[in-house]
PDB file of C-alpha atoms in Angstrom:
ATOM      1  CA  MET A   1     135.750  66.356 147.813  1.00  0.00           C
ATOM      2  CA  ALA A   2     136.524  69.976 146.969  1.00  0.00           C
ATOM      3  CA  ASP A   3     134.324  72.707 148.323  1.00  0.00           C
ATOM      4  CA  ARG A   4     131.896  73.877 145.683  1.00  0.00           C
ATOM      5  CA  ASP A   5     130.660  77.421 145.505  1.00  0.00           C
ATOM      6  CA  PRO A   6     126.916  77.197 146.202  1.00  0.00           C
ATOM      7  CA  HIS A   7     126.476  80.345 144.125  1.00  0.00           C
ATOM      8  CA  PRO A   8     127.240  79.603 140.485  1.00  0.00           C
ATOM      9  CA  LEU A   9     128.662  82.428 138.391  1.00  0.00           C
ATOM     10  CA  THR A  10     129.911  84.389 141.396  1.00  0.00           C
ATOM     11  CA  ALA A  11     133.552  84.361 140.411  1.00  0.00           C
ATOM     12  CA  ASP A  12     132.670  84.604 136.743  1.00  0.00           C
ATOM     13  CA  PRO A  13     130.756  87.763 135.944  1.00  0.00           C
ATOM     14  CA  ALA A  14     130.880  86.587 132.329  1.00  0.00           C
ATOM     15  CA  GLY A  15     127.893  84.486 133.354  1.00  0.00           C
ATOM     16  CA  TYR A  16     126.042  87.748 132.987  1.00  0.00           C
ATOM     17  CA  THR A  17     126.428  87.485 129.218  1.00  0.00           C
ATOM     18  CA  THR A  18     126.063  83.724 128.887  1.00  0.00           C
ATOM     19  CA  ASP A  19     123.175  82.879 131.243  1.00  0.00           C
ATOM     20  CA  ILE A  20     121.376  85.912 132.640  1.00  0.00           C
ATOM     21  CA  TYR A  21     118.837  83.764 134.494  1.00  0.00           C
ATOM     22  CA  ALA A  22     121.498  81.856 136.428  1.00  0.00           C
ATOM     23  CA  TRP A  23     123.426  85.086 136.966  1.00  0.00           C
ATOM     24  CA  THR A  24     120.405  86.848 138.503  1.00  0.00           C
ATOM     25  CA  LYS A  25     119.696  83.905 140.800  1.00  0.00           C
ATOM     26  CA  ALA A  26     123.335  83.833 141.909  1.00  0.00           C
ATOM     27  CA  GLN A  27     123.394  87.585 142.546  1.00  0.00           C
ATOM     28  CA  ALA A  28     120.156  87.415 144.552  1.00  0.00           C
ATOM     29  CA  ASN A  29     121.574  84.574 146.661  1.00  0.00           C
ATOM     30  CA  LEU A  30     124.760  86.555 147.274  1.00  0.00           C
ATOM     31  CA  LEU A  31     122.707  89.530 148.435  1.00  0.00           C
ATOM     32  CA  ARG A  32     120.587  87.330 150.725  1.00  0.00           C
ATOM     33  CA  ASP A  33     123.730  85.779 152.167  1.00  0.00           C
ATOM     34  CA  ARG A  34     125.318  89.232 152.530  1.00  0.00           C
ATOM     35  CA  ARG A  35     128.330  88.130 150.487  1.00  0.00           C
ATOM     36  CA  PHE A  36     128.768  91.616 149.100  1.00  0.00           C
ATOM     37  CA  GLU A  37     132.409  91.102 148.103  1.00  0.00           C
ATOM     38  CA  ALA A  38     131.365  88.431 145.582  1.00  0.00           C
ATOM     39  CA  ILE A  39     128.637  90.463 143.888  1.00  0.00           C
ATOM     40  CA  ASP A  40     129.091  91.452 140.248  1.00  0.00           C
ATOM     41  CA  LEU A  41     128.488  95.062 141.245  1.00  0.00           C
ATOM     42  CA  ALA A  42     128.893  96.757 137.857  1.00  0.00           C
ATOM     43  CA  ASN A  43     126.332  94.515 136.196  1.00  0.00           C
ATOM     44  CA  VAL A  44     123.943  94.591 139.166  1.00  0.00           C
ATOM     45  CA  ILE A  45     123.971  98.402 138.940  1.00  0.00           C
ATOM     46  CA  GLU A  46     123.359  98.217 135.190  1.00  0.00           C
ATOM     47  CA  GLU A  47     120.417  95.840 135.668  1.00  0.00           C
ATOM     48  CA  ILE A  48     118.812  97.986 138.366  1.00  0.00           C
ATOM     49  CA  GLU A  49     119.049 101.049 136.123  1.00  0.00           C
ATOM     50  CA  SER A  50     117.658  98.986 133.269  1.00  0.00           C
ATOM     51  CA  LEU A  51     114.574  98.098 135.338  1.00  0.00           C
ATOM     52  CA  GLY A  52     113.771 101.776 135.760  1.00  0.00           C
ATOM     53  CA  ASN A  53     114.410 102.500 132.105  1.00  0.00           C
ATOM     54  CA  GLU A  54     112.045  99.683 131.119  1.00  0.00           C
ATOM     55  CA  GLN A  55     109.236 101.366 133.061  1.00  0.00           C
ATOM     56  CA  ALA A  56     109.831 104.667 131.262  1.00  0.00           C
ATOM     57  CA  HIS A  57     110.059 102.885 127.908  1.00  0.00           C
ATOM     58  CA  ALA A  58     106.752 101.094 128.558  1.00  0.00           C
ATOM     59  CA  ILE A  59     105.036 104.404 129.298  1.00  0.00           C
ATOM     60  CA  GLU A  60     106.557 105.950 126.172  1.00  0.00           C
ATOM     61  CA  SER A  61     105.297 103.013 124.085  1.00  0.00           C
ATOM     62  CA  HIS A  62     101.771 103.478 125.446  1.00  0.00           C
ATOM     63  CA  LEU A  63     102.026 107.229 124.847  1.00  0.00           C
ATOM     64  CA  ILE A  64     102.914 106.559 121.205  1.00  0.00           C
ATOM     65  CA  VAL A  65      99.803 104.418 120.731  1.00  0.00           C
ATOM     66  CA  LEU A  66      97.730 107.000 122.590  1.00  0.00           C
ATOM     67  CA  GLY A  67      99.015 109.886 120.487  1.00  0.00           C
ATOM     68  CA  GLU A  68      98.687 107.967 117.232  1.00  0.00           C
ATOM     69  CA  HIS A  69      95.034 107.183 117.813  1.00  0.00           C
ATOM     70  CA  LEU A  70      94.208 110.639 119.129  1.00  0.00           C
ATOM     71  CA  LEU A  71      95.678 112.086 115.927  1.00  0.00           C
ATOM     72  CA  LYS A  72      93.660 109.666 113.815  1.00  0.00           C
ATOM     73  CA  LEU A  73      90.507 110.624 115.705  1.00  0.00           C
ATOM     74  CA  MET A  74      91.348 114.277 115.132  1.00  0.00           C
ATOM     75  CA  VAL A  75      91.857 114.160 111.361  1.00  0.00           C
ATOM     76  CA  SER A  76      90.061 111.123 109.972  1.00  0.00           C
ATOM     77  CA  ARG A  77      86.716 111.549 108.282  1.00  0.00           C
ATOM     78  CA  ASP A  78      86.197 107.780 108.179  1.00  0.00           C
ATOM     79  CA  ARG A  79      83.712 106.798 110.881  1.00  0.00           C
ATOM     80  CA  ASP A  80      84.289 103.034 110.680  1.00  0.00           C
ATOM     81  CA  PRO A  81      87.581 102.751 112.629  1.00  0.00           C
ATOM     82  CA  ARG A  82      86.737 105.409 115.223  1.00  0.00           C
ATOM     83  CA  ARG A  83      85.341 102.968 117.786  1.00  0.00           C
ATOM     84  CA  GLY A  84      88.537 100.914 117.664  1.00  0.00           C
ATOM     85  CA  TRP A  85      90.709 104.004 117.989  1.00  0.00           C
ATOM     86  CA  ARG A  86      88.665 105.208 120.977  1.00  0.00           C
ATOM     87  CA  LEU A  87      89.037 101.807 122.629  1.00  0.00           C
ATOM     88  CA  SER A  88      92.776 101.895 121.979  1.00  0.00           C
ATOM     89  CA  VAL A  89      92.973 105.382 123.541  1.00  0.00           C
ATOM     90  CA  VAL A  90      91.143 104.170 126.651  1.00  0.00           C
ATOM     91  CA  ASN A  91      93.392 101.103 126.910  1.00  0.00           C
ATOM     92  CA  ALA A  92      96.574 103.161 126.503  1.00  0.00           C
ATOM     93  CA  ARG A  93      95.412 105.609 129.170  1.00  0.00           C
ATOM     94  CA  ASN A  94      94.659 102.726 131.525  1.00  0.00           C
ATOM     95  CA  ARG A  95      98.043 101.108 130.945  1.00  0.00           C
ATOM     96  CA  ILE A  96      99.833 104.412 131.476  1.00  0.00           C
ATOM     97  CA  GLY A  97      97.823 104.927 134.660  1.00  0.00           C
ATOM     98  CA  VAL A  98      98.825 101.518 136.003  1.00  0.00           C
ATOM     99  CA  ARG A  99     102.510 102.215 135.301  1.00  0.00           C
ATOM    100  CA  LEU A 100     102.280 105.638 136.939  1.00  0.00           C
ATOM    101  CA  ARG A 101     100.585 104.223 140.048  1.00  0.00           C
ATOM    102  CA  LYS A 102     103.429 101.726 140.394  1.00  0.00           C
ATOM    103  CA  ASN A 103     106.103 104.288 139.441  1.00  0.00           C
ATOM    104  CA  PRO A 104     104.778 107.717 140.520  1.00  0.00           C
ATOM    105  CA  SER A 105     108.134 109.433 140.001  1.00  0.00           C
ATOM    106  CA  LEU A 106     107.695 108.899 136.248  1.00  0.00           C
ATOM    107  CA  ARG A 107     104.797 111.365 136.244  1.00  0.00           C
ATOM    108  CA  ARG A 108     107.261 114.256 136.067  1.00  0.00           C
ATOM    109  CA  GLU A 109     108.890 112.587 133.020  1.00  0.00           C
ATOM    110  CA  LEU A 110     105.634 112.526 131.013  1.00  0.00           C
ATOM    111  CA  PRO A 111     106.208 115.790 129.090  1.00  0.00           C
ATOM    112  CA  ASP A 112     109.653 114.646 127.951  1.00  0.00           C
ATOM    113  CA  LEU A 113     108.446 111.134 127.100  1.00  0.00           C
ATOM    114  CA  PHE A 114     105.584 112.645 125.108  1.00  0.00           C
ATOM    115  CA  ALA A 115     107.902 115.044 123.279  1.00  0.00           C
ATOM    116  CA  ASP A 116     110.425 112.272 122.566  1.00  0.00           C
ATOM    117  CA  GLY A 117     107.684 110.045 121.152  1.00  0.00           C
ATOM    118  CA  TRP A 118     105.933 112.721 119.087  1.00  0.00           C
ATOM    119  CA  SER A 119     107.571 111.898 115.749  1.00  0.00           C
ATOM    120  CA  SER A 120     106.729 108.215 116.236  1.00  0.00           C
ATOM    121  CA  MET A 121     103.117 109.108 117.064  1.00  0.00           C
ATOM    122  CA  ARG A 122     102.886 111.290 113.990  1.00  0.00           C
ATOM    123  CA  ASP A 123     104.527 108.725 111.689  1.00  0.00           C
ATOM    124  CA  ALA A 124     102.254 105.939 112.965  1.00  0.00           C
ATOM    125  CA  ALA A 125      99.155 108.092 112.482  1.00  0.00           C
ATOM    126  CA  ILE A 126     100.174 109.095 108.966  1.00  0.00           C
ATOM    127  CA  GLY A 127     100.858 105.475 108.074  1.00  0.00           C
ATOM    128  CA  GLY A 128      97.289 104.524 108.948  1.00  0.00           C
ATOM    129  CA  LEU A 129      95.442 107.322 107.144  1.00  0.00           C
ATOM    130  CA  ASN A 130      94.484 107.921 103.540  1.00  0.00           C
ATOM    131  CA  GLU A 131      96.481 110.376 101.452  1.00  0.00           C
ATOM    132  CA  ALA A 132      94.016 113.259 101.858  1.00  0.00           C
ATOM    133  CA  GLU A 133      94.061 112.902 105.654  1.00  0.00           C
ATOM    134  CA  GLU A 134      97.853 112.618 105.936  1.00  0.00           C
ATOM    135  CA  SER A 135      98.305 116.311 105.187  1.00  0.00           C
ATOM    136  CA  LEU A 136      95.971 117.174 108.084  1.00  0.00           C
ATOM    137  CA  VAL A 137      98.284 115.652 110.697  1.00  0.00           C
ATOM    138  CA  PRO A 138     100.035 118.585 112.394  1.00  0.00           C
ATOM    139  CA  VAL A 139     103.816 118.804 112.520  1.00  0.00           C
ATOM    140  CA  ASP A 140     103.758 119.965 116.147  1.00  0.00           C
ATOM    141  CA  PRO A 141     101.637 118.405 118.887  1.00  0.00           C
ATOM    142  CA  PRO A 142      98.142 119.943 118.900  1.00  0.00           C
ATOM    143  CA  PHE A 143      97.581 118.789 122.487  1.00  0.00           C
ATOM    144  CA  ALA A 144      99.672 118.441 125.647  1.00  0.00           C
ATOM    145  CA  VAL A 145     100.283 115.164 127.410  1.00  0.00           C
ATOM    146  CA  GLU A 146      97.903 116.175 130.237  1.00  0.00           C
ATOM    147  CA  GLU A 147      95.150 116.717 127.699  1.00  0.00           C
ATOM    148  CA  ALA A 148      95.942 113.420 125.951  1.00  0.00           C
ATOM    149  CA  LEU A 149      95.597 111.600 129.269  1.00  0.00           C
ATOM    150  CA  ALA A 150      92.314 113.278 130.218  1.00  0.00           C
ATOM    151  CA  PRO A 151      89.576 110.619 130.207  1.00  0.00           C
ATOM    152  CA  ASP A 152      87.083 112.759 128.301  1.00  0.00           C
ATOM    153  CA  PHE A 153      89.446 114.017 125.587  1.00  0.00           C
ATOM    154  CA  PHE A 154      88.548 112.548 122.194  1.00  0.00           C
ATOM    155  CA  PRO A 155      89.313 115.020 119.391  1.00  0.00           C
ATOM    156  CA  GLY A 156      87.145 114.984 116.311  1.00  0.00           C
ATOM    157  CA  ASP A 157      83.970 113.904 118.098  1.00  0.00           C
TER     158      ASP A 157
END
């Protein structure tokens, strides 16, 4: 009986594109077994970088929700949805806090993530307001990311 490779997809890095689950298991086994020569190094590097990028993207997504609802609180005259927007702000702040505790180096990226997400925050806020309120949404951020993350900051109250 021919020797079988106990690590499927080791010789075939194409497994990376056809079965990522099996590929990750195989790569982890190769690392455990210290079979470094068989590792699909280029794709392992790409996946490690992707993990970090996913953390930054998650924070940016929460920042967009945070900014959207802070803008709505700032300009809306409608009192009915305010409680929901405040709750959403608190939840977004909590989720950002959790990500930052697990990835403290992302704290220094917050200003750039906030700036990159500003147009999305603004567009989302405008999409959820009435026509009269839309014109009140500022073109440039009226608050900094540090202010947006402050637990007692709720504009329009």
